[in-house]
């Protein structure tokens, strides 16, 4: 069984919300990824979203596109990403890892083989950006059967009928895309998100995480007040981009601590 | 447009052509695609919409386009008779405008005041900029930085027509990346923006809708061929980039089992060189740009860079309906390389006084290979999808000439 439900139970018992950082596997170079994952946990990450690089990341803004390109320059494949998770698991058997990426690398790997290998590597959930529920019923069922959580997106444009559909097919948590746009966009409207979340939480009957465009402690705290989890991606990638490579892990831990404090009611 | 007497009725309700097609996009776009599908179905059933579309095709584009018997060239080749469907004579110089008018009229009907498009060679961008000017809409065209360099004249044409051309610097800086960027714009501005996709690719309903708008090409041929030669052709030949001019001319011929349908892909520097754009011939099924189809990809599922002398064929995927026509055996897919296409380009200039687009030159080159193997009473219908003025620069450069 996936480590995700237990993580949310523990957090709920402590009246805390989940912090879910995103990094792209293999960025800025493959040798740093596992260390960065541990650094995220040291900074207060409850779940790690690990991006699988793809040549055509249609839903991503420039920051995550660059991360993907840097990783692809090293030839980082889905096989290699699973190897990184295996390596991470040698020291951390608690923090859930969710792979986030696009359909084509998984189809090229072979969906069935991927599900088996992902479980064996210690993956807990998979979010395939361009697999809406209507195109992946079989894949989602395979994942659930193997103890992996299929994570689905909901968006500001989603209809109420959609909430139910996603709730039925998904598990683990729902990822609410906070804005109309791509990752890293700057048009986040916190009030609109805060208004939307309660109805979604009620309808889907599982934890709701919110991501896209969250860049600082203040925004994270606002989201944490209404949702179950806060996802931060582009801002962390920027932190990695702007650090000398030997300091990236330390800087990421420090950045995440600030977010964690703000979410837990301390000073941002 | 699709008619009831047409026995072939793909895609299914969710946009699948067998295992191909579908809707593979992030959640944010799902409602927009549903809105588009409903609007398109309502428009298609509305006689006033169809009349407006047909009016503009007739008086603005100049349809029907003629079919021309390339007699001298057929004689020199010494076999089958070659007929050219003259889409190059359309306003803006290619078949692309048929689809742009359809989608722009639909955008207007849906109350969208801003249109966006991706473009490779620039022909679809020019056609979109043209209709946006005609209907008074804001227009933004995404174009790979590499293609902007190769197609400077078309970039200027778009700007003259009032469009904003946005260079795309990500990935391989070509058509596929322009499509990614247009999708990112659409997801951000989905409330007021209509995305005019230029070929029979993308998520449902695009492959169906673009095919329907382009099917005017084959529908005209079906009437014109009996008038010209007393019967339908033995084979219909078209180049395949994304596949819109080919679907347009094939569609009405699909139910006529006696008519061979031949799609010609770009072999670039040769299939074995790896530098080509032949997705069906040398690719494998996968998911890109919202649909499942044949793709040029590496073993890890990363999309690989393509090559063709013709920018309009330089695309690593192909419309899902072609993937289905291929697997079902109804259509054949063959390849023509850069040199063969350039030779056909020169031959048509010299022998018939027609300067074809380099894309169309691939179809012409295949006809030139096939014709001599057939009897003189056989009839080949070739889609001359565009004129070659935009390619002067490319062809001159290869001959060492600078303007
Ligand atoms: C003249 C012409 N023919 C063909 C194509 C290829 O597109 P499709 O395969 O969609 O017809 C293009 C694309 O730019 C074009 O300009």
XYZ file of C-alpha atoms and ligand atoms in Angstrom:
687
model
C 0.000 0.000 0.000
C 1.081 3.543 -0.720
C 2.599 5.705 2.009
C 0.319 8.619 1.130
C -2.800 7.942 3.271
C -0.748 7.337 6.441
C 1.081 10.599 5.829
C -2.170 12.554 5.686
C -3.516 10.752 8.806
C -0.403 11.644 10.775
C -0.598 15.265 9.651
C -4.297 15.496 10.458
C -3.658 14.127 13.933
C -1.119 16.889 14.469
C -3.374 19.526 12.843
C -0.774 20.223 10.203
C -0.959 20.488 6.443
C 1.255 18.721 3.950
C 4.094 20.476 2.175
C 4.767 18.927 -1.230
C 7.807 20.248 -3.078
C 8.395 19.382 -6.735
C 11.769 18.929 -8.390
C 12.623 17.532 -11.803
C 14.600 14.295 -11.642
C 18.056 14.804 -13.093
C 18.088 18.586 -12.698
C 20.595 20.199 -12.574
C 22.491 16.924 -12.940
C 21.480 13.319 -12.177
C 24.015 12.823 -9.388
C 22.377 15.535 -7.255
C 18.776 14.353 -7.341
C 18.748 11.871 -4.446
C 20.613 14.347 -2.243
C 18.102 17.042 -3.133
C 15.245 14.710 -2.222
C 16.732 14.199 1.257
C 17.293 17.953 1.498
C 13.604 18.515 0.765
C 12.662 16.163 3.607
C 15.117 17.962 5.910
C 13.357 21.229 5.037
C 9.956 19.874 6.013
C 8.615 18.078 2.944
C 5.849 15.582 3.715
C 5.572 14.180 0.179
C 7.967 14.616 -2.762
C 6.750 15.128 -6.307
C 9.489 14.022 -8.641
C 9.153 15.268 -12.217
C 9.933 12.830 -15.025
C 11.564 14.899 -17.776
C 9.814 15.012 -21.160
C 10.787 16.658 -24.422
C 7.394 18.363 -24.843
C 6.122 19.522 -21.431
C 2.958 21.200 -22.694
C 1.577 22.105 -19.254
C 4.794 23.591 -17.896
C 6.062 27.142 -17.856
C 9.620 28.200 -18.753
C 11.211 27.282 -15.384
C 10.192 23.615 -15.396
C 10.795 23.426 -19.165
C 14.399 24.451 -18.514
C 14.723 21.877 -15.732
C 13.422 19.204 -18.102
C 15.875 20.250 -20.811
C 18.806 20.164 -18.381
C 17.843 16.642 -17.270
C 17.307 15.421 -20.829
C 20.743 16.692 -21.787
C 22.011 13.963 -19.403
C 19.707 11.405 -20.999
C 17.555 11.004 -17.879
C 14.924 8.379 -18.714
C 12.067 6.872 -16.737
C 14.360 3.893 -15.971
C 16.901 6.249 -14.469
C 14.221 8.088 -12.477
C 13.045 4.799 -10.937
C 16.660 4.083 -10.024
C 16.810 7.421 -8.181
C 13.711 6.502 -6.167
C 15.280 3.128 -5.288
C 18.384 4.945 -4.094
C 16.323 7.431 -2.053
C 14.460 4.555 -0.371
C 17.699 3.152 1.047
C 17.667 5.960 3.602
C 14.027 7.052 3.687
C 11.242 4.529 3.811
C 8.625 6.964 5.129
C 8.294 9.965 2.814
C 5.912 9.260 -0.082
C 7.242 9.848 -3.602
C 4.864 10.797 -6.405
C 6.100 10.739 -9.989
C 4.712 13.553 -12.122
C 5.077 13.604 -15.869
C 3.559 12.984 -19.270
C 2.002 9.940 -20.874
C 4.482 9.185 -23.635
C 7.516 8.097 -21.590
C 5.233 5.737 -19.637
C 3.719 4.296 -22.820
C 7.199 3.832 -24.284
C 8.247 2.015 -21.081
C 5.097 -0.112 -21.228
C 2.323 0.710 -18.750
C 2.251 -2.701 -17.099
C 6.022 -2.954 -16.650
C 6.085 0.609 -15.388
C 3.496 -0.053 -12.675
C 5.370 -3.150 -11.456
C 8.778 -1.429 -11.513
C 7.448 1.742 -9.854
C 6.024 -0.253 -6.927
C 9.254 -2.199 -6.596
C 11.270 1.031 -6.590
C 9.191 2.507 -3.777
C 7.005 4.962 -5.699
C 3.665 5.769 -4.027
C 1.671 7.727 -6.568
C 1.749 8.794 -10.209
C 0.332 11.937 -11.762
C 0.214 11.873 -15.562
C -0.575 15.404 -16.687
C -2.025 14.480 -20.079
C -4.022 11.436 -18.921
C -7.475 12.746 -18.024
C -9.726 10.067 -16.455
C -11.476 9.243 -19.735
C -8.212 8.119 -21.333
C -6.709 6.076 -18.508
C -9.343 3.966 -16.747
C -7.315 0.798 -17.343
C -4.040 2.329 -16.235
C -5.580 3.816 -13.075
C -7.089 0.435 -12.191
C -3.725 -1.275 -12.713
C -2.059 1.261 -10.454
C -4.628 0.864 -7.700
C -4.375 -2.909 -7.958
C -0.642 -2.657 -7.384
C -0.950 -0.252 -4.457
C -0.039 2.930 -6.335
C -2.196 6.039 -6.053
C -3.334 7.557 -9.348
C -3.334 11.307 -8.653
C -5.641 13.432 -10.811
C -5.838 17.133 -11.496
C -8.810 19.412 -11.046
C -8.765 22.946 -12.435
C -10.639 26.234 -12.050
C -12.510 25.239 -15.214
C -13.603 21.805 -13.916
C -17.312 21.138 -13.587
C -18.993 19.608 -10.544
C -19.632 16.402 -12.494
C -15.916 16.182 -12.961
C -15.209 16.274 -9.224
C -17.147 13.043 -8.769
C -15.474 11.318 -11.713
C -11.986 12.156 -10.514
C -12.874 11.206 -6.944
C -13.951 7.785 -8.099
C -10.921 7.028 -10.253
C -8.244 8.730 -8.196
C -6.775 8.000 -4.786
C -4.163 9.437 -2.431
C -4.999 13.084 -3.001
C -6.398 15.422 -5.628
C -4.156 18.055 -7.130
C -6.067 21.290 -7.619
C -4.446 23.501 -10.254
C -4.757 26.931 -8.689
C -4.963 28.972 -11.875
C -5.700 28.908 -15.590
C -2.208 28.564 -16.932
C 1.026 26.655 -16.815
C 3.336 25.844 -13.901
C 5.146 28.848 -12.498
C 2.575 31.365 -13.758
C 2.193 34.662 -11.913
C -1.581 35.123 -12.052
C -2.512 33.307 -8.853
C -5.708 34.617 -7.219
C -5.600 33.375 -3.618
C -9.130 34.527 -2.788
C -10.600 32.630 -5.719
C -8.731 29.470 -4.691
C -9.752 29.830 -1.041
C -13.376 30.097 -2.136
C -13.229 27.063 -4.360
C -11.450 24.553 -2.120
C -14.098 23.769 0.539
C -16.629 22.545 -2.034
C -13.999 20.428 -3.770
C -12.806 18.885 -0.495
C -16.334 17.952 0.380
C -17.077 16.438 -3.035
C -13.940 14.371 -3.572
C -13.679 12.829 -0.106
C -9.878 12.762 -0.096
C -7.152 15.292 0.663
C -6.841 18.221 -1.744
C -3.456 19.700 -2.576
C -3.100 23.031 -4.335
C -0.301 23.960 -6.697
C 0.826 26.217 -9.587
C 2.103 29.707 -8.875
C 2.765 29.381 -5.099
C 6.052 31.166 -4.466
C 6.298 32.291 -0.848
C 5.374 31.590 2.767
C 2.453 33.995 2.792
C 0.747 32.313 -0.163
C 1.540 28.870 1.251
C -0.010 29.825 4.608
C -3.162 31.143 2.917
C -3.516 27.902 0.952
C -2.716 25.742 3.993
C -5.588 27.394 5.821
C -8.121 25.934 3.360
C -6.457 22.936 1.668
C -4.739 19.760 2.867
C -1.491 20.260 1.008
C 0.598 22.958 -0.633
C 2.623 22.118 -3.753
C 5.612 24.274 -4.689
C 7.570 23.619 -7.883
C 8.972 26.402 -10.052
C 10.178 28.468 -7.094
C 12.289 25.531 -5.839
C 13.684 24.902 -9.303
C 14.699 28.582 -9.390
C 16.451 28.137 -6.048
C 18.388 25.210 -7.515
C 19.151 27.149 -10.719
C 20.511 30.096 -8.747
C 22.699 28.082 -6.370
C 26.240 26.889 -6.924
C 25.797 23.143 -7.344
C 27.502 22.206 -4.096
C 25.135 24.481 -2.168
C 21.850 23.621 -3.892
C 20.781 21.097 -1.240
C 21.487 23.457 1.678
C 19.665 26.337 0.005
C 16.643 24.195 -0.838
C 16.395 23.002 2.775
C 16.572 26.586 4.056
C 13.973 27.818 1.557
C 11.558 25.025 2.428
C 11.982 25.624 6.181
C 10.721 29.164 5.677
C 7.643 27.870 3.887
C 7.099 25.198 6.544
C 7.261 27.773 9.342
C 4.787 30.030 7.607
C 2.379 27.125 7.083
C 2.690 26.061 10.723
C 1.809 29.557 11.881
C 5.299 30.802 12.580
C 6.981 33.729 10.895
C 7.425 33.376 7.145
C -18.252 18.544 -44.673
C -19.213 15.082 -43.513
C -22.466 14.019 -45.081
C -25.003 11.397 -43.996
C -24.497 9.258 -47.127
C -20.886 8.823 -46.090
C -20.766 5.292 -44.704
C -17.469 5.875 -42.895
C -18.198 7.478 -39.570
C -15.066 7.972 -37.504
C -14.120 9.263 -35.016
C -16.302 7.890 -32.214
C -17.956 10.201 -29.681
C -14.704 10.663 -27.761
C -12.579 11.315 -30.794
C -11.051 7.880 -31.302
C -10.075 6.471 -34.683
C -9.622 2.887 -33.520
C -6.874 3.103 -30.915
C -5.707 6.508 -32.166
C -6.893 10.057 -31.464
C -8.632 10.875 -28.203
C -8.184 13.721 -25.734
C -4.823 13.719 -23.949
C -4.592 17.133 -22.328
C -4.326 18.562 -18.830
C -7.601 18.977 -16.957
C -7.824 22.752 -17.468
C -8.482 22.303 -21.195
C -11.048 19.511 -20.924
C -14.051 21.839 -20.500
C -12.767 24.096 -23.308
C -12.562 21.148 -25.686
C -16.056 20.073 -24.696
C -17.347 23.593 -25.322
C -15.624 23.566 -28.706
C -17.057 20.189 -29.654
C -20.590 21.245 -28.796
C -20.205 24.559 -30.628
C -18.798 22.818 -33.673
C -21.580 20.241 -33.767
C -24.205 22.966 -33.505
C -22.514 25.013 -36.244
C -22.232 22.012 -38.529
C -25.947 21.366 -38.203
C -26.760 25.026 -38.893
C -27.483 25.823 -42.563
C -26.629 29.492 -42.030
C -23.139 28.596 -40.766
C -22.521 26.283 -43.699
C -23.746 28.933 -46.129
C -21.385 31.519 -44.636
C -18.461 29.083 -44.859
C -19.264 28.270 -48.467
C -19.724 31.948 -49.353
C -16.280 32.846 -48.064
C -14.690 29.826 -49.734
C -16.202 30.953 -53.029
C -15.726 34.724 -52.944
C -12.755 35.185 -50.619
C -10.675 32.068 -51.292
C -11.716 31.640 -54.930
C -13.125 28.105 -54.755
C -13.677 25.752 -56.361
C -10.011 25.363 -57.231
C -9.513 23.887 -60.697
C -8.031 20.510 -61.556
C -5.345 20.806 -64.189
C -4.186 18.026 -66.507
C -0.376 18.155 -66.502
C -0.295 16.835 -70.061
C 3.238 17.703 -71.067
C 4.700 16.316 -67.877
C 2.569 13.150 -68.080
C 3.796 12.694 -71.666
C 7.432 13.078 -70.656
C 6.995 10.559 -67.830
C 5.455 8.178 -70.337
C 2.785 6.495 -68.219
C -0.317 7.425 -66.240
C -1.990 10.807 -66.708
C -1.326 13.251 -63.866
C -3.976 15.714 -62.729
C -3.211 18.459 -60.220
C -5.763 19.797 -57.737
C -4.761 23.445 -57.672
C -4.933 24.416 -53.991
C -1.966 26.666 -54.790
C -4.414 29.032 -56.494
C -6.330 29.694 -53.267
C -6.087 33.096 -51.632
C -2.917 33.005 -49.462
C -1.464 30.272 -51.668
C -2.264 27.003 -49.932
C -5.026 24.733 -48.686
C -4.526 25.995 -45.128
C -6.999 28.868 -45.588
C -10.007 26.514 -45.979
C -9.604 25.377 -42.394
C -8.793 28.846 -41.071
C -12.030 30.268 -42.437
C -14.028 27.457 -40.867
C -12.408 27.846 -37.469
C -12.486 31.668 -37.509
C -16.205 31.616 -38.299
C -16.672 29.197 -35.419
C -14.593 31.452 -33.133
C -16.808 34.387 -34.037
C -19.923 32.329 -33.394
C -18.533 31.409 -29.956
C -17.847 35.068 -29.159
C -14.043 34.678 -28.997
C -12.234 37.836 -30.033
C -8.672 36.561 -29.951
C -7.264 33.770 -32.099
C -3.918 32.034 -31.736
C -2.107 29.613 -34.016
C 1.103 27.646 -34.365
C 2.997 27.619 -37.617
C 5.967 25.836 -39.142
C 6.533 27.015 -42.702
C 4.393 30.035 -41.958
C 1.572 29.134 -44.357
C -0.920 28.355 -41.616
C 0.227 31.446 -39.721
C -0.304 33.608 -42.803
C -3.716 32.050 -43.440
C -4.728 32.609 -39.798
C -3.451 36.200 -39.815
C -5.384 36.763 -43.034
C -8.726 35.555 -41.747
C -8.171 37.309 -38.409
C -7.785 40.579 -40.338
C -10.856 39.739 -42.409
C -13.008 39.081 -39.311
C -11.483 41.795 -37.127
C -9.872 39.545 -34.514
C -6.667 39.880 -32.529
C -4.148 37.306 -33.761
C -1.042 35.820 -32.128
C 1.067 33.285 -34.027
C 3.657 31.051 -32.316
C 6.598 30.079 -34.491
C 9.827 28.260 -33.640
C 12.854 30.547 -33.594
C 14.547 28.213 -36.069
C 11.589 28.441 -38.492
C 11.477 32.232 -38.148
C 15.006 32.280 -39.443
C 14.145 29.928 -42.342
C 10.888 31.651 -43.344
C 11.565 35.362 -42.981
C 9.217 36.399 -45.795
C 6.211 34.709 -44.221
C 7.034 36.287 -40.850
C 6.855 39.689 -42.493
C 3.604 38.775 -44.253
C 2.005 37.901 -40.916
C 3.145 41.174 -39.395
C 1.784 43.110 -42.389
C -1.552 41.425 -41.797
C -1.567 42.723 -38.237
C -0.588 39.559 -36.365
C 1.893 39.320 -33.506
C 4.513 36.662 -34.193
C 6.007 35.155 -31.027
C 9.341 33.315 -31.411
C 9.494 30.010 -29.520
C 12.924 29.282 -28.046
C 12.177 26.029 -26.229
C 13.000 22.468 -27.304
C 13.996 22.128 -30.942
C 12.620 25.624 -31.748
C 10.409 24.249 -34.546
C 6.765 23.432 -35.244
C 6.234 20.973 -32.385
C 7.514 23.513 -29.870
C 5.317 26.220 -31.415
C 2.357 23.901 -30.863
C 3.359 23.393 -27.207
C 3.574 27.143 -26.729
C 0.215 27.800 -28.387
C -1.335 25.223 -26.039
C 0.232 27.032 -23.063
C -1.262 30.304 -24.276
C -4.652 28.643 -24.717
C -4.621 27.140 -21.222
C -3.845 30.611 -19.821
C -6.374 32.588 -21.886
C -8.976 29.912 -22.373
C -11.972 32.147 -21.655
C -11.563 34.595 -24.555
C -9.198 32.797 -26.937
C -9.808 30.383 -29.807
C -6.904 28.151 -30.809
C -6.891 27.604 -34.585
C -4.854 24.398 -35.045
C -3.459 24.163 -38.565
C -3.621 20.455 -39.241
C -5.603 17.302 -38.453
C -3.770 16.801 -35.150
C -4.341 17.921 -31.562
C -7.034 16.689 -29.158
C -10.573 15.859 -30.277
C -12.476 17.588 -31.890
C -9.610 19.168 -33.867
C -8.653 16.216 -36.110
C -12.303 15.737 -37.078
C -13.102 19.426 -37.440
C -10.046 20.301 -39.523
C -10.706 17.280 -41.738
C -14.315 18.350 -42.231
C -13.325 21.888 -43.222
C -10.621 20.594 -45.581
C -12.846 17.909 -47.074
C -14.123 20.514 -49.524
C -10.988 19.616 -51.552
C -11.964 15.992 -52.164
C -15.658 16.819 -52.463
C -14.858 19.148 -55.376
C -12.579 16.546 -56.975
C -15.338 13.963 -56.861
C -17.448 16.260 -59.046
C -14.618 17.597 -61.217
C -12.908 14.310 -62.133
C -15.937 12.782 -63.907
C -16.373 16.055 -65.803
C -12.731 15.991 -66.895
C -12.040 12.316 -67.543
C -15.417 10.636 -67.235
C -14.537 8.780 -64.054
C -12.845 8.926 -60.684
C -9.026 8.684 -60.504
C -7.173 5.400 -59.938
C -5.112 6.937 -57.169
C -5.146 10.100 -55.074
C -1.744 11.319 -53.870
C -0.979 13.948 -51.227
C 1.921 14.932 -49.025
C 1.579 14.313 -45.278
C 2.982 16.636 -42.633
C 0.287 16.738 -39.991
C -1.955 15.454 -42.742
C -4.614 18.097 -43.402
C -4.291 18.479 -47.157
C -4.156 14.690 -47.465
C -7.220 14.115 -45.239
C -8.984 16.889 -47.146
C -8.558 15.217 -50.511
C -8.834 11.607 -49.221
C -11.948 11.952 -47.129
C -14.675 11.727 -49.767
C -12.760 8.963 -51.526
C -12.522 6.668 -48.487
C -15.806 4.857 -49.344
C -14.708 4.353 -52.991
C -12.690 1.163 -52.568
C -11.344 1.274 -56.133
C -9.448 4.510 -55.536
C -5.959 4.075 -54.048
C -5.109 6.659 -51.392
C -1.402 7.409 -51.125
C 0.136 9.653 -48.468
C 3.702 10.829 -49.047
C 5.908 11.474 -46.019
C 9.186 13.379 -45.982
C 12.256 11.116 -45.975
C 14.565 14.125 -45.543
C 18.168 12.941 -45.922
C 16.925 9.339 -46.105
C 15.085 7.077 -43.653
C 18.322 5.288 -42.716
C 20.029 8.584 -41.853
C 17.543 9.168 -39.044
C 17.113 12.709 -40.366
C 13.574 12.637 -41.726
C 9.950 13.337 -40.786
C 8.284 10.046 -41.761
C 6.174 9.367 -38.653
C 4.041 6.557 -40.064
C 6.763 4.875 -42.101
C 9.431 4.959 -39.391
C 7.624 5.856 -36.152
C 5.798 4.047 -33.354
C 2.504 4.827 -31.583
C 2.567 7.205 -28.634
C 0.910 10.277 -27.142
C 1.779 13.837 -28.162
C -0.127 17.090 -28.548
C -3.373 15.736 -27.219
C -3.776 12.556 -29.248
C -2.422 9.050 -29.714
C -0.757 8.508 -33.068
C 2.491 7.488 -34.792
C 5.433 9.471 -33.461
C 9.120 9.805 -34.088
C 10.538 9.089 -30.647
C 13.505 7.489 -28.974
C 13.290 4.309 -26.885
C 12.565 6.388 -23.771
C 9.537 8.080 -25.304
C 11.240 11.432 -25.903
C 10.200 13.089 -29.152
C 13.107 13.363 -31.558
C 14.016 16.172 -33.908
C 12.878 15.796 -37.464
C 14.350 16.967 -40.728
C 12.866 17.890 -44.066
C 13.818 20.459 -46.673
C 10.187 21.517 -46.396
C 9.365 23.199 -43.093
C 5.671 22.303 -43.427
C 6.437 18.567 -43.260
C 8.938 18.919 -40.412
C 6.688 17.448 -37.703
C 7.318 14.347 -35.514
C 3.661 13.249 -35.418
C 0.797 12.792 -37.836
C -2.974 13.182 -37.607
C -4.572 10.182 -35.829
C -6.921 9.451 -38.725
C -3.905 8.754 -40.938
C -2.589 6.360 -38.283
C -5.914 4.568 -38.502
C -6.071 4.633 -42.322
C -2.583 3.144 -42.331
C -3.308 0.314 -39.883
C -6.617 -0.507 -41.569
C -4.866 -0.725 -44.921
C -7.238 1.748 -46.584
C -4.407 4.173 -47.368
C -0.757 3.549 -48.267
C 2.082 5.675 -46.929
C 5.321 6.098 -48.854
C 8.305 8.435 -48.623
C 10.160 10.888 -50.823
C 13.497 12.430 -49.799
C 14.760 16.013 -50.047
C 16.573 15.519 -53.358
C 13.626 13.819 -55.033
C 11.292 16.583 -53.863
C 13.651 19.283 -55.140
C 13.913 17.538 -58.508
C 10.111 17.411 -58.784
C 9.972 21.082 -57.792
C 12.315 22.006 -60.667
C 10.572 19.700 -63.140
C 7.158 21.177 -62.503
C 8.585 24.697 -62.892
C 10.247 23.836 -66.221
C 7.659 21.552 -67.761
C 4.360 23.017 -66.620
C 5.168 26.562 -65.553
C 3.920 25.934 -62.025
C 6.062 26.632 -58.948
C 4.864 24.175 -56.281
C 5.428 24.380 -52.543
C 8.230 22.099 -51.360
C 5.623 20.219 -49.290
C 3.501 19.543 -52.373
C 6.657 18.670 -54.315
C 6.848 15.480 -52.247
C 3.475 14.352 -53.614
C 4.499 15.370 -57.119
C 7.766 13.461 -56.838
C 5.927 10.293 -55.871
C 3.511 10.707 -58.769
C 6.549 11.013 -61.057
C 7.871 7.695 -59.708
C 4.542 5.920 -59.960
C 3.296 7.205 -63.331
C 5.873 5.449 -65.555
C 4.971 2.083 -63.973
C 1.325 2.446 -65.017
C -0.560 2.341 -68.327
C -1.281 5.586 -70.194
C -5.007 5.395 -69.457
C -4.477 5.330 -65.677
C -5.308 8.537 -63.821
C -3.401 9.984 -60.846
C -4.872 12.900 -58.927
C -2.247 14.849 -56.984
C -3.012 17.485 -54.383
C -0.925 20.528 -55.266
C -1.435 21.853 -51.742
C 0.401 25.161 -52.108
C 2.513 27.427 -54.251
C 6.263 27.655 -53.884
C 6.914 31.384 -53.632
C 7.678 30.978 -49.918
C 10.380 28.425 -50.825
C 12.371 30.589 -53.251
C 14.884 31.332 -50.547
C 15.439 27.687 -49.567
C 15.800 26.495 -53.148
C 18.061 29.395 -54.158
C 20.276 28.864 -51.118
C 20.790 25.218 -52.069
C 21.907 26.327 -55.528
C 24.357 28.748 -53.930
C 22.357 31.827 -54.913
C 21.924 34.765 -52.506
C 19.185 37.354 -53.038
C 1.553 23.953 -48.948
C 1.555 23.029 -47.788
N 1.284 21.728 -47.991
C 1.283 20.850 -46.973
C 1.605 21.235 -45.684
C 1.652 20.188 -44.620
O 0.551 20.193 -43.766
P -0.596 19.113 -43.893
O 0.046 17.770 -43.895
O -1.425 19.372 -42.688
O -1.342 19.356 -45.135
C 1.892 22.584 -45.419
C 2.197 23.038 -44.043
O 2.679 24.103 -43.789
C 1.868 23.501 -46.500
O 2.155 24.791 -46.300
